[in-house]
CSV table of C-alpha atoms and ligand atoms in Angstrom, one decimal:
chain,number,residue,atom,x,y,z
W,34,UNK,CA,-10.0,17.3,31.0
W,35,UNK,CA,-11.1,15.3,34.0
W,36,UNK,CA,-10.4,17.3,37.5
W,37,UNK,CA,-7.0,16.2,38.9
W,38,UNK,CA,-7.6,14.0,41.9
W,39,UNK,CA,-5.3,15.7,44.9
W,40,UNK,CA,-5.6,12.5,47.2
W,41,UNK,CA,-3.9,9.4,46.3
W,42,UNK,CA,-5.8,6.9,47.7
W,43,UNK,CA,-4.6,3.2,46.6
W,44,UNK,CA,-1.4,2.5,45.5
W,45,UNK,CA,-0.2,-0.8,45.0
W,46,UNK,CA,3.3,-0.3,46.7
W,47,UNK,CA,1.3,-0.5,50.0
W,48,UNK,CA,-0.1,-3.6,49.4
W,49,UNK,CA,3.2,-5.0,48.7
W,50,UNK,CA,5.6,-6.7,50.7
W,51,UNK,CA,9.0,-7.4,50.6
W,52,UNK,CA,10.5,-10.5,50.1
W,53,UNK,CA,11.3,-12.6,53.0
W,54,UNK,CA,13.4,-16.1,53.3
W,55,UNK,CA,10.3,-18.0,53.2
W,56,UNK,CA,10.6,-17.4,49.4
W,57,UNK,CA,14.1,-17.8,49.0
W,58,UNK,CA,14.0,-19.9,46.5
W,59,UNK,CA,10.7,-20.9,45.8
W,60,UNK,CA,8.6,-20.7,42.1
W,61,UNK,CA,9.7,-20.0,38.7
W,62,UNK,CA,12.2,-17.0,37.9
W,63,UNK,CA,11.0,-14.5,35.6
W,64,UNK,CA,12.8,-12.0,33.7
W,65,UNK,CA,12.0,-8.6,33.4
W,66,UNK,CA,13.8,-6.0,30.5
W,67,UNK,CA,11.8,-2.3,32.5
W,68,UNK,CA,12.6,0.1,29.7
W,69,UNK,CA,12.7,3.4,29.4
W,70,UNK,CA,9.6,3.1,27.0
W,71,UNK,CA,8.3,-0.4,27.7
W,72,UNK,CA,8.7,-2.8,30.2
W,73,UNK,CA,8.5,-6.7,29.1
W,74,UNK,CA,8.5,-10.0,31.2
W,75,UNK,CA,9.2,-13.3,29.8
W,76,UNK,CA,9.6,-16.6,31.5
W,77,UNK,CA,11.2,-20.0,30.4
W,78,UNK,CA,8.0,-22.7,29.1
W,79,UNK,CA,9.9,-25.5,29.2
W,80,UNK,CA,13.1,-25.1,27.0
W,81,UNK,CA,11.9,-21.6,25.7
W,82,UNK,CA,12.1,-18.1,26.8
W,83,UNK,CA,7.9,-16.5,26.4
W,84,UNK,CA,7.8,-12.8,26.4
W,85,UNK,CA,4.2,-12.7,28.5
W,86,UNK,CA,1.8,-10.1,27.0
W,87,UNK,CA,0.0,-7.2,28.1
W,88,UNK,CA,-3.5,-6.1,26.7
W,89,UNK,CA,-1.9,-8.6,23.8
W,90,UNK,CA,1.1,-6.0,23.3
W,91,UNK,CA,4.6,-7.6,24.0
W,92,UNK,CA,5.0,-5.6,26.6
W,93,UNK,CA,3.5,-2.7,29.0
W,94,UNK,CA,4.0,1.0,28.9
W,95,UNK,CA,7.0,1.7,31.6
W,96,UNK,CA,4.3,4.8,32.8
W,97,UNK,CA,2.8,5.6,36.4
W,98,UNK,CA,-0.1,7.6,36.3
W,99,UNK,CA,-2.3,9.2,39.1
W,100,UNK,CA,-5.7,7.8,38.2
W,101,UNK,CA,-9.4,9.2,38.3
W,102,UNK,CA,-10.3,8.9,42.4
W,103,UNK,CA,-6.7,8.9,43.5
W,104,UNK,CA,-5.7,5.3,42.3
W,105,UNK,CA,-2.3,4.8,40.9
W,106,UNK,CA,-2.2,3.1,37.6
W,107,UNK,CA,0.6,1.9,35.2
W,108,UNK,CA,0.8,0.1,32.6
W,109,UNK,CA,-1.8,0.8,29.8
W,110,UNK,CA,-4.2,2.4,32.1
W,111,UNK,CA,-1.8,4.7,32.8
W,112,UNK,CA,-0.8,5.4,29.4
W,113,UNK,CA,-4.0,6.3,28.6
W,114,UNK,CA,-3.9,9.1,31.4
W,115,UNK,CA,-0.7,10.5,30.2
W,116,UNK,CA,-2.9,11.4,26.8
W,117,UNK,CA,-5.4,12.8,28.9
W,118,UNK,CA,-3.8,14.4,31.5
W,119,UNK,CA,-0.5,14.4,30.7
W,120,UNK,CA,1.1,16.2,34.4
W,121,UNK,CA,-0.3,13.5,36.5
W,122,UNK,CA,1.9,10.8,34.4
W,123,UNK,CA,5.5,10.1,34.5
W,124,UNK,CA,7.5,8.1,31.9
W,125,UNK,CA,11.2,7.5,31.3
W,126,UNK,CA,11.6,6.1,34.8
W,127,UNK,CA,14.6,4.3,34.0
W,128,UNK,CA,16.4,7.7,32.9
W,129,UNK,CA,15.6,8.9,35.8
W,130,UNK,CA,16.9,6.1,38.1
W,131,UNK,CA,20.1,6.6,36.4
W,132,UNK,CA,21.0,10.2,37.6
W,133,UNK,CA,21.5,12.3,40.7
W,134,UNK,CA,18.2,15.1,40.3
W,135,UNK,CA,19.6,17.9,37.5
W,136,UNK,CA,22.0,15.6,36.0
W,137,UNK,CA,22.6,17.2,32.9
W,138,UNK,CA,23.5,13.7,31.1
W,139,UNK,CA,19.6,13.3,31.4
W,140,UNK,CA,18.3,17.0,30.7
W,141,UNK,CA,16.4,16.1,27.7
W,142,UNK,CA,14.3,14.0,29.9
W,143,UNK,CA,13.4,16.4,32.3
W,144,UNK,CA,12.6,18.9,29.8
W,145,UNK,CA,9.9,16.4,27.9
W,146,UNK,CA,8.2,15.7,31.5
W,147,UNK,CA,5.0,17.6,32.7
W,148,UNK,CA,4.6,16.1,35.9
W,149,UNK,CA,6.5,17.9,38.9
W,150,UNK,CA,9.9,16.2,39.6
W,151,UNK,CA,11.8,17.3,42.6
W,152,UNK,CA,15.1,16.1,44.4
W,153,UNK,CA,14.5,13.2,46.5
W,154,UNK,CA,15.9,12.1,50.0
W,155,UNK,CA,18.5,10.0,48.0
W,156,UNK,CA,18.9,12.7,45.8
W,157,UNK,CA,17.6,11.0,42.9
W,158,UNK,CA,15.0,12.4,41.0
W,159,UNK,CA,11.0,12.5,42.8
W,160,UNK,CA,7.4,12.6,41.1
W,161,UNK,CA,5.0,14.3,42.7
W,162,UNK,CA,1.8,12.5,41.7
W,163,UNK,CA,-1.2,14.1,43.7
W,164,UNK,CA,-0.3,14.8,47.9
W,165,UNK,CA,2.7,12.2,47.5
W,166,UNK,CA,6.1,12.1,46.2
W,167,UNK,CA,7.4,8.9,45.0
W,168,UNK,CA,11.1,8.7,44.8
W,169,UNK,CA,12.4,6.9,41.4
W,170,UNK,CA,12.9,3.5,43.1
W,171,UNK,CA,9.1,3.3,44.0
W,172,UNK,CA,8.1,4.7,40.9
W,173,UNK,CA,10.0,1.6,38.8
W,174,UNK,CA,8.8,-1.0,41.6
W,175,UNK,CA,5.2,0.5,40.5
W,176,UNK,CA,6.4,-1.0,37.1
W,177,UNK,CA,7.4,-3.8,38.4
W,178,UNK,CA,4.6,-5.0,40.7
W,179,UNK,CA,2.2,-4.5,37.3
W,180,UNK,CA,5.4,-6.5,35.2
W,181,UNK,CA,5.0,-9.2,38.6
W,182,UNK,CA,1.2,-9.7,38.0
W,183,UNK,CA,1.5,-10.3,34.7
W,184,UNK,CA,3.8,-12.9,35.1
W,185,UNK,CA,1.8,-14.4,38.0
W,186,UNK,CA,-1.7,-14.3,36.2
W,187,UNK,CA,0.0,-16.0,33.0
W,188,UNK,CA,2.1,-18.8,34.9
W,189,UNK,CA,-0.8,-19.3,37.6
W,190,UNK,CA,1.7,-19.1,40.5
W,191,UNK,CA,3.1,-17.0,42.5
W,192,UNK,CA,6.3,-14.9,41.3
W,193,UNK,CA,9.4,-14.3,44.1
W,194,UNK,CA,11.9,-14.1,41.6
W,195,UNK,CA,13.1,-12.1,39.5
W,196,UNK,CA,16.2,-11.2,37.0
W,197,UNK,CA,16.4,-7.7,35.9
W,198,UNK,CA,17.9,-6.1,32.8
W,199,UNK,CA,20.2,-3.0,32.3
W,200,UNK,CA,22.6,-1.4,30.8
W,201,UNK,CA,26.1,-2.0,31.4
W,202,UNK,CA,26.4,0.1,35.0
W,203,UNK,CA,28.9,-0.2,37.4
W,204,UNK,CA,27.7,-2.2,41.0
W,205,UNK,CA,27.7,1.4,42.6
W,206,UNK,CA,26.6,3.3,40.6
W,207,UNK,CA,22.8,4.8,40.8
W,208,UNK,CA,21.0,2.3,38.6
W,209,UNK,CA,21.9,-0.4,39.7
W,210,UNK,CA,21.2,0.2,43.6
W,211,UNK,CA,18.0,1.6,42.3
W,212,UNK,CA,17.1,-1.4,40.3
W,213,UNK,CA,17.7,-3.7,43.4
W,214,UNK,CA,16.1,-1.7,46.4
W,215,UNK,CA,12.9,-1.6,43.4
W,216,UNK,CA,12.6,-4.9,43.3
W,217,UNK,CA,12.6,-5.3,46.8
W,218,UNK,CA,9.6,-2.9,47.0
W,219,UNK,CA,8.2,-4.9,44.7
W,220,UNK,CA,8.2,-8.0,47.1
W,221,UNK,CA,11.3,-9.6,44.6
W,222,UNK,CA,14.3,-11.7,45.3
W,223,UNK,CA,16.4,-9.8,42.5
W,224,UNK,CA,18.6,-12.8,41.6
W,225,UNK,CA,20.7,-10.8,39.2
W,226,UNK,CA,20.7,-8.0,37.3
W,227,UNK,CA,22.1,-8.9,33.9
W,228,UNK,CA,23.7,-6.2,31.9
W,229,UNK,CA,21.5,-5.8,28.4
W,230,UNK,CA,24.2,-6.3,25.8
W,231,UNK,CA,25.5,-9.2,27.1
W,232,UNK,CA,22.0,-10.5,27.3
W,233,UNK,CA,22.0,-10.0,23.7
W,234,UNK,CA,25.2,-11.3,22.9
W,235,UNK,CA,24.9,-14.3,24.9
W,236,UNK,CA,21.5,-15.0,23.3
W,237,UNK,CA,22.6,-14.2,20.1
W,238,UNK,CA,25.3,-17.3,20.4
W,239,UNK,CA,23.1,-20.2,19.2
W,240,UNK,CA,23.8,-19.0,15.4
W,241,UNK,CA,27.7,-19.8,15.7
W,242,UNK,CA,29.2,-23.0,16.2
W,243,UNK,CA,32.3,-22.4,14.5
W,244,UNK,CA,34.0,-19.7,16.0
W,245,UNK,CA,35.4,-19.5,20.0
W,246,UNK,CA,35.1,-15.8,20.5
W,247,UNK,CA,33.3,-13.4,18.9
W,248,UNK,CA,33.1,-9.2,18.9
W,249,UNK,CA,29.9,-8.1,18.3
W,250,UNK,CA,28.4,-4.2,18.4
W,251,UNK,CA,25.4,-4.2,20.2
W,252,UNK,CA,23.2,-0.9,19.1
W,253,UNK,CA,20.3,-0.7,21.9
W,254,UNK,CA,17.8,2.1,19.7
W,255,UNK,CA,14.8,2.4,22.4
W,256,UNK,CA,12.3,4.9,23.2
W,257,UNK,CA,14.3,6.4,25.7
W,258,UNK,CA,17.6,6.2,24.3
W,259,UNK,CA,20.4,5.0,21.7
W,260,UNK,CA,23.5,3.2,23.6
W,261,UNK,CA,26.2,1.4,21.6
W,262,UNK,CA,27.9,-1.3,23.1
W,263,UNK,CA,31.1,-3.2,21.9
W,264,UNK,CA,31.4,-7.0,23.6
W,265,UNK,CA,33.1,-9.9,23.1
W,266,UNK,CA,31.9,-13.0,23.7
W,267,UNK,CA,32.5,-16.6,23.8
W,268,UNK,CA,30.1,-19.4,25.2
W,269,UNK,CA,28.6,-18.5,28.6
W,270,UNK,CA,31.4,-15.8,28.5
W,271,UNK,CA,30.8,-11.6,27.6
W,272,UNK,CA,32.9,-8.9,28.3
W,273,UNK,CA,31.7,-5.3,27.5
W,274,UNK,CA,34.6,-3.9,26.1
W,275,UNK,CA,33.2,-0.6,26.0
W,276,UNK,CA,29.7,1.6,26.1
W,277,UNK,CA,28.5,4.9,25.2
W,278,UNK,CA,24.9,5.9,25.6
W,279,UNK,CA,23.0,9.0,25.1
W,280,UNK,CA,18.9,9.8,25.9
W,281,UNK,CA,18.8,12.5,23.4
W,282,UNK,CA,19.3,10.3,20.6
W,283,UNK,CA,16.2,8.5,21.7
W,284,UNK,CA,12.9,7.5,19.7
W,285,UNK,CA,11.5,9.9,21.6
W,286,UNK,CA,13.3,12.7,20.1
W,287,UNK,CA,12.4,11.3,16.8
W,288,UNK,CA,9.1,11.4,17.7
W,289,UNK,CA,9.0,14.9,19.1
W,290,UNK,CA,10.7,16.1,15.7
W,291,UNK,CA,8.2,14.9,13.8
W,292,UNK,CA,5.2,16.3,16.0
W,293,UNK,CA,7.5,19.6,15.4
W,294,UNK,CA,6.8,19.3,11.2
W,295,UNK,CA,3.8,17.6,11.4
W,296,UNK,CA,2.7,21.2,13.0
W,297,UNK,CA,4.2,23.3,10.4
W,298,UNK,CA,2.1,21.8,7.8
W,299,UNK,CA,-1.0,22.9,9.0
W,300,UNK,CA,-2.3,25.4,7.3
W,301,UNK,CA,-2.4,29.1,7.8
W,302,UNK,CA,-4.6,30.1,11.1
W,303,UNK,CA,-5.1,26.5,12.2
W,304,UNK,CA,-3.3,25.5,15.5
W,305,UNK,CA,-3.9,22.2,17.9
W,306,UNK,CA,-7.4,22.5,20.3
W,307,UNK,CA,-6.8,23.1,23.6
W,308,UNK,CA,-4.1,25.2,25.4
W,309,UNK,CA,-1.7,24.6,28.1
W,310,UNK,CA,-4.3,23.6,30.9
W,311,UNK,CA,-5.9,20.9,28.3
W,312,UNK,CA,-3.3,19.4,26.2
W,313,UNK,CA,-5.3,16.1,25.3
W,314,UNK,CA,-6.0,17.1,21.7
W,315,UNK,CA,-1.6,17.4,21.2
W,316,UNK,CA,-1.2,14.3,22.8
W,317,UNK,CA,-4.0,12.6,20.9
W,318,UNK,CA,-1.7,13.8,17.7
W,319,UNK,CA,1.8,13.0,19.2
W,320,UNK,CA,0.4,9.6,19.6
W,321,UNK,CA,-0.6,9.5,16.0
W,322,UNK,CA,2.4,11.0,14.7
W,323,UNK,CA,4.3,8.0,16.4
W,324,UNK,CA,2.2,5.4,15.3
W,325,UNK,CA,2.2,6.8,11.6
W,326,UNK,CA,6.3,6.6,12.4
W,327,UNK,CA,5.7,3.0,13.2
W,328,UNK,CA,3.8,2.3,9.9
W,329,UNK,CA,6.6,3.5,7.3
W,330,UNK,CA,9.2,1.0,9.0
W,331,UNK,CA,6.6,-1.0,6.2
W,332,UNK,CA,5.5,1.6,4.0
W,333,UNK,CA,6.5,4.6,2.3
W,334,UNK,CA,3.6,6.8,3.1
W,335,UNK,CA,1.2,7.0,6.4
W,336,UNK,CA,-2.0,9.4,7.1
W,337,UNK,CA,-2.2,10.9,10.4
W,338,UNK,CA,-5.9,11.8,11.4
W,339,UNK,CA,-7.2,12.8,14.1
W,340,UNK,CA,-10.8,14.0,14.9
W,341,UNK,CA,-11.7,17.7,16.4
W,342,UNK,CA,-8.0,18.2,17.2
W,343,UNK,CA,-7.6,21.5,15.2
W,344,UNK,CA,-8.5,25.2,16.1
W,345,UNK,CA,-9.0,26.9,12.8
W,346,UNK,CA,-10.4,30.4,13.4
W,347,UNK,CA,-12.6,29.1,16.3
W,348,UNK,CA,-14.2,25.8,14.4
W,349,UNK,CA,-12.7,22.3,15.5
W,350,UNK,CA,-12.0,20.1,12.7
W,351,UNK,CA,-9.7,17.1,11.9
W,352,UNK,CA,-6.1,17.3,12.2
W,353,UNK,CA,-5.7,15.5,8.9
W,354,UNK,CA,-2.0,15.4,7.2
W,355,UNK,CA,-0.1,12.7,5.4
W,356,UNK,CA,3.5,11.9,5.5
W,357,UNK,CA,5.9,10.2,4.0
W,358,UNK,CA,8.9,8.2,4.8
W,359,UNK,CA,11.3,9.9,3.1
W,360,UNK,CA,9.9,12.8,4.9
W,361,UNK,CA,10.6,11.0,8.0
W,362,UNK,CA,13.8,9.9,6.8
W,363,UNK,CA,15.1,13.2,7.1
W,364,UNK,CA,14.1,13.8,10.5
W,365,UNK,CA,15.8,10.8,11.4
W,366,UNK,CA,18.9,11.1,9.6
W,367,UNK,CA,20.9,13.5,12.1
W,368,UNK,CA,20.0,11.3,15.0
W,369,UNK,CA,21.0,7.9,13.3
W,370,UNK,CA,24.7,10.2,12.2
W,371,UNK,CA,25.1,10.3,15.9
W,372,UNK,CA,24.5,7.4,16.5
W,373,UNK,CA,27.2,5.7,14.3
W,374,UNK,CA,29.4,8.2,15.7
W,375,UNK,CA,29.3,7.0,19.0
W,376,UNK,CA,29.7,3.4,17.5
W,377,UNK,CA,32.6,5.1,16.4
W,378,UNK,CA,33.9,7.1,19.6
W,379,UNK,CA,33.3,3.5,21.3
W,380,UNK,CA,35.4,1.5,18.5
W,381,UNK,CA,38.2,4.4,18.6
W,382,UNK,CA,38.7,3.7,22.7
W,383,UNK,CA,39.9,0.4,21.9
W,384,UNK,CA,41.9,1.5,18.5
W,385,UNK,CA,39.6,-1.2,16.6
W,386,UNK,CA,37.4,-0.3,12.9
W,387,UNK,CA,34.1,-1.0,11.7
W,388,UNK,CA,35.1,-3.3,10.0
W,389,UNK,CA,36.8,-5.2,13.3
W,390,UNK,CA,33.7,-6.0,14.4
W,391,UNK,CA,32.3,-9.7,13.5
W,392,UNK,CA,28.7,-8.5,13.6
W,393,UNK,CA,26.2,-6.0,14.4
W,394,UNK,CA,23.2,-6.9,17.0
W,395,UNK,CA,20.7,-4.8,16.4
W,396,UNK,CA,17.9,-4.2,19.3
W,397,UNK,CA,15.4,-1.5,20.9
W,398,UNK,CA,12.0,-1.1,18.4
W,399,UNK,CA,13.4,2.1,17.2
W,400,UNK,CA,16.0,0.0,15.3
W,401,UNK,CA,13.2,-1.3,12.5
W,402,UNK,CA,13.1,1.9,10.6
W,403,UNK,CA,15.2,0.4,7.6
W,404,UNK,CA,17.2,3.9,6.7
W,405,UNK,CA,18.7,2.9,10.5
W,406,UNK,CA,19.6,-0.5,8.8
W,407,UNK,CA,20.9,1.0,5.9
W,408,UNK,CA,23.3,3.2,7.2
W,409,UNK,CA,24.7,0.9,9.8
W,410,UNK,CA,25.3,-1.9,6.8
W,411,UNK,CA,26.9,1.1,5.0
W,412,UNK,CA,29.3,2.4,8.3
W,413,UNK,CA,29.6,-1.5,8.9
W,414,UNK,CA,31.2,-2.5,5.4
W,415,UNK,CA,30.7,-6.0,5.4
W,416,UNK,CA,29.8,-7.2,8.1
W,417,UNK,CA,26.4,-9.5,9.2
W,418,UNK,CA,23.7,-7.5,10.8
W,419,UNK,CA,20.9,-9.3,13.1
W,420,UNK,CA,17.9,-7.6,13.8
W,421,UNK,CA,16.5,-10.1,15.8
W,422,UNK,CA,13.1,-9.8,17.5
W,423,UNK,CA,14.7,-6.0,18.6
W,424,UNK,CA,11.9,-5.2,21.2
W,425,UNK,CA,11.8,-8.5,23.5
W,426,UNK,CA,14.9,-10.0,22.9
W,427,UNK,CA,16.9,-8.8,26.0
W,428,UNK,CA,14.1,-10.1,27.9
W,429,UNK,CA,13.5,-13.3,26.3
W,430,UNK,CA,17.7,-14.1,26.7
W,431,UNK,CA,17.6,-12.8,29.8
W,432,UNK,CA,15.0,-15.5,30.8
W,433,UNK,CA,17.6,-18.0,29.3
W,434,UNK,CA,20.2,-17.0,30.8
W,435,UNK,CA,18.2,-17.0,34.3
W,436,UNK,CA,17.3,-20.3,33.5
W,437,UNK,CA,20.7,-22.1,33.1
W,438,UNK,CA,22.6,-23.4,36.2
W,439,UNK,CA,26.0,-23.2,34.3
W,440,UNK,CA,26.4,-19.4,33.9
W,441,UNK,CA,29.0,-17.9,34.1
W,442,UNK,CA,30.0,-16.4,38.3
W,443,UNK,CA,28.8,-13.2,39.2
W,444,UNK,CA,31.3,-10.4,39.8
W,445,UNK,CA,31.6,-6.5,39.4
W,446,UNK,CA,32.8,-5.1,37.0
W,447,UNK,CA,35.5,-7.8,36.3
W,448,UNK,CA,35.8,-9.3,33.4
W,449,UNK,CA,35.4,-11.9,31.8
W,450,UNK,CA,31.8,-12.2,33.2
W,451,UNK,CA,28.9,-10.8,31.5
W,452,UNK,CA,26.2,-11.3,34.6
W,453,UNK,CA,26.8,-9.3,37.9
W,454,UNK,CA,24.7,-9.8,41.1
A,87,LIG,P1,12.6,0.9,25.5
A,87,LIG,O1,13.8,0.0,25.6
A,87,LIG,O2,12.9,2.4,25.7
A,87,LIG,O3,11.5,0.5,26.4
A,87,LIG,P2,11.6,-0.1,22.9
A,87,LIG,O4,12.7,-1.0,22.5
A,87,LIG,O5,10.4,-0.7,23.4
A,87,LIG,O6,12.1,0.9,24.0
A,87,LIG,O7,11.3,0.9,21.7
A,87,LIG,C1,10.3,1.8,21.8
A,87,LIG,C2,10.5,2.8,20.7
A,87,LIG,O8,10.5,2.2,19.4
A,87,LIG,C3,9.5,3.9,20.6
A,87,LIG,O9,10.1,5.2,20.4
A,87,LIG,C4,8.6,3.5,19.5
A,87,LIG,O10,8.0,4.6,18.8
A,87,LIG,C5,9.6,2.8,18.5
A,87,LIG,N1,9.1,1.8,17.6
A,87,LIG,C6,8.3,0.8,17.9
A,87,LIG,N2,8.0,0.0,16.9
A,87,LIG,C7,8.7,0.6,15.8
A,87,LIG,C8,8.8,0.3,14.4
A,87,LIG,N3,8.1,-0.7,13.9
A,87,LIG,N4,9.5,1.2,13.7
A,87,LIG,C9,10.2,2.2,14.2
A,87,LIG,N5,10.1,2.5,15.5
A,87,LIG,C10,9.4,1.8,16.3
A,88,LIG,MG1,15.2,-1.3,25.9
């Protein structure tokens, strides 16, 4: 393990300005979906939304990393830090935007972090990342700046403007005023922030000509969590008619249970390399185990290997163990129950069925793993599901939607109107 730098030295948020009225209204608008997980950009080319890659990935890990010589990275540079050092990188940013500092809503998240988080002045959770503290806001503008490049490198312009994605929050609530004052960090003119599953339902529209209105359950399965959310929509219209969300539920877990069995299989006297003060070897297998996850959304069996991670009786060799997805499967099962249960608990507020519905939207990466699909066609007797793109399709509508002059008027939390300000 490299020696942690106690200096930070360059970070981008104090090269960065914040918007002024010069810029108003000037250059393209780009949408930008920061996950919990990932965070994605996309931007109309002519008619069509582009989801812009990063290090040709659809989008860039949503991480901030103290970097060797003090440098703050994100991004991928910053992922690769979190392997290595694993306290000087924080992830789940968005979950932490969204609750006051020891919410319990978003314990599991503080529990799976190793860098320091303390309370900040707005009583939001902090990072300490060497001798600075960067509140939660500053932390996602960090993701945004990087998202902001991106954009800027691919469309060869300057980028003022942005639209932001999230999930169906009140105006006032902590989110949402984190989102904004972030993009004002960031040096961008938020021009909305778009809730996710009406981004989704409103992209989703193109496939019906027939029918007015439509109900749809959105089921947003993400690194970072699992959030149902029932809408109705019509053209240029959505109304969330209710939402239920929970970060436990999240890919994340998934992947943590599996790290947990993967581990049990070792054999006898063998345990990972490293201890507390040099976790790189665990992370080196936790990023494995996920990608091996990954795989059996397309195959039934996966090999998870990884060199000189084991201890066994003082001698490094391979962590070396196979898995299957039936294996996997039954890691997964409890958390996908839960999930259709709050598809439930959501219906039940509004006295409507499964079967009510007029289709399931499927998004969030998490959602390929076909025994997810399986069981929601099962709980959803019936009716269509679309699994659509899952990973950039909230940006890529929201790009759209950013991009048409007849949406629908901003508002609160009224309703009928699926975009807010
Ligand atoms: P977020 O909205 O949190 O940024 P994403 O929609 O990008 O999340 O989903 C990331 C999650 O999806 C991670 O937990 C990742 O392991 C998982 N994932 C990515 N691809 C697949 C796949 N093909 N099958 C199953 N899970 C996947
Ligand atoms: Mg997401």
């Amino acid at each position: 393990m490299t020696q942690a730098p106690t200096h930070v030295t360059d970070c981008p948020l104090d090269r960065t300005r914040p918007p002024d009225s010069s810029t108003r209204s000037l250059g393209p608008v780009v949408a930008i979906d920061l996950g919990t997980t990932n965070c994605r950009v996309a931007a109309m080319q002519g008619s069509n939304p582009v989801c812009i890659p990063s290090e040709r990935m659809e989008g860039a890990p949503a991480v901030v990393a103290l970097g060797p010589g003090g440098r703050i990275l994100t991004g991928h540079p910053a992922r690769g830090q979190q392997a290595a050092n694993p306290a000087l990188a924080v992830w789940g940013i968005k979950g932490l935007m969204s609750a006051p500092y020891g919410d319990r809503k978003v314990k599991w998240l503080y529990d799976q972090l190793r860098c320091k988080v303390v309370r900040g002045e707005d009583g939001l959770p902090a990072v300490v990342l060497g001798d600075r503290t960067f509140a939660a806001r500053e932390l996602a503008a960090l993701i945004l700046i990087e998202a902001r490049e991106r954009a800027q490198n691919f469309l060869r312009q300057p980028v003022h403007r942005a639209v932001l994605t999230l999930p169906p929050t009140r105006k006032e609530e902590p989110l949402s005023k984190a989102m904004s004052e972030a993009a004002a960090l960031a040096g961008l003119h938020l021009e909305r922030l778009i809730s996710e599953p009406t981004a989704v339902a409103l992209g989703a529209f193109g496939r019906h000509k027939g029918k007015p209105e439509r109900t749809a359950m959105v089921c947003d399965w993400g690194g970072g969590s699992f959030r149902a959310s029932l809408v109705r929509y019509a053209p240029r219209q959505c109304q969330v008619l209710g939402t239920e969300g929970n970060v436990a539920l999240c890919g994340a877990e998934l992947d943590k249970r599996l790290l947990d069995m993967l581990m049990r299989k070792l054999p006898t006297g063998s345990r990972i390399a490293g201890d507390a003060n040099n976790p790189a070897a665990l992370y080196r297998v936790a990023g494995a185990a996920e990608h091996a996850k990954i795989q059996l959304s397309t195959q039934e069996e996966a090999r998870i290997r990884v060199p000189f991670a084991v201890n066994a009786g003082g001698q490094l060799g391979d962590f070396d163990v196979a898995l299957t997805r039936r294996e996997l499967e039954e890691l997964a099962r409890p958390l996908i129950d839960s999930a259709l249960k709050m598809c439930e608990q959501v219906l039940e507020q509004k006295t409507m069925f499964p079967g009510d519905v007029d289709e399931v939207l499927l998004v969030g990466e998490q959602c390929r793993m076909p025994l997810f699909q399986q069981r929601a066609q099962e709980f959803f007797v019936g009716v269509p599901i679309y699994l659509d793109e899952p990973g950039p399709s909230v940006v890529l509508s929201a790009a759209r939607l950013s991009s048409t002059t007849s949406t629908p008027p901003p508002s609160g939390t009224a309703t009928p109107a699926p975009v807010r300000r």
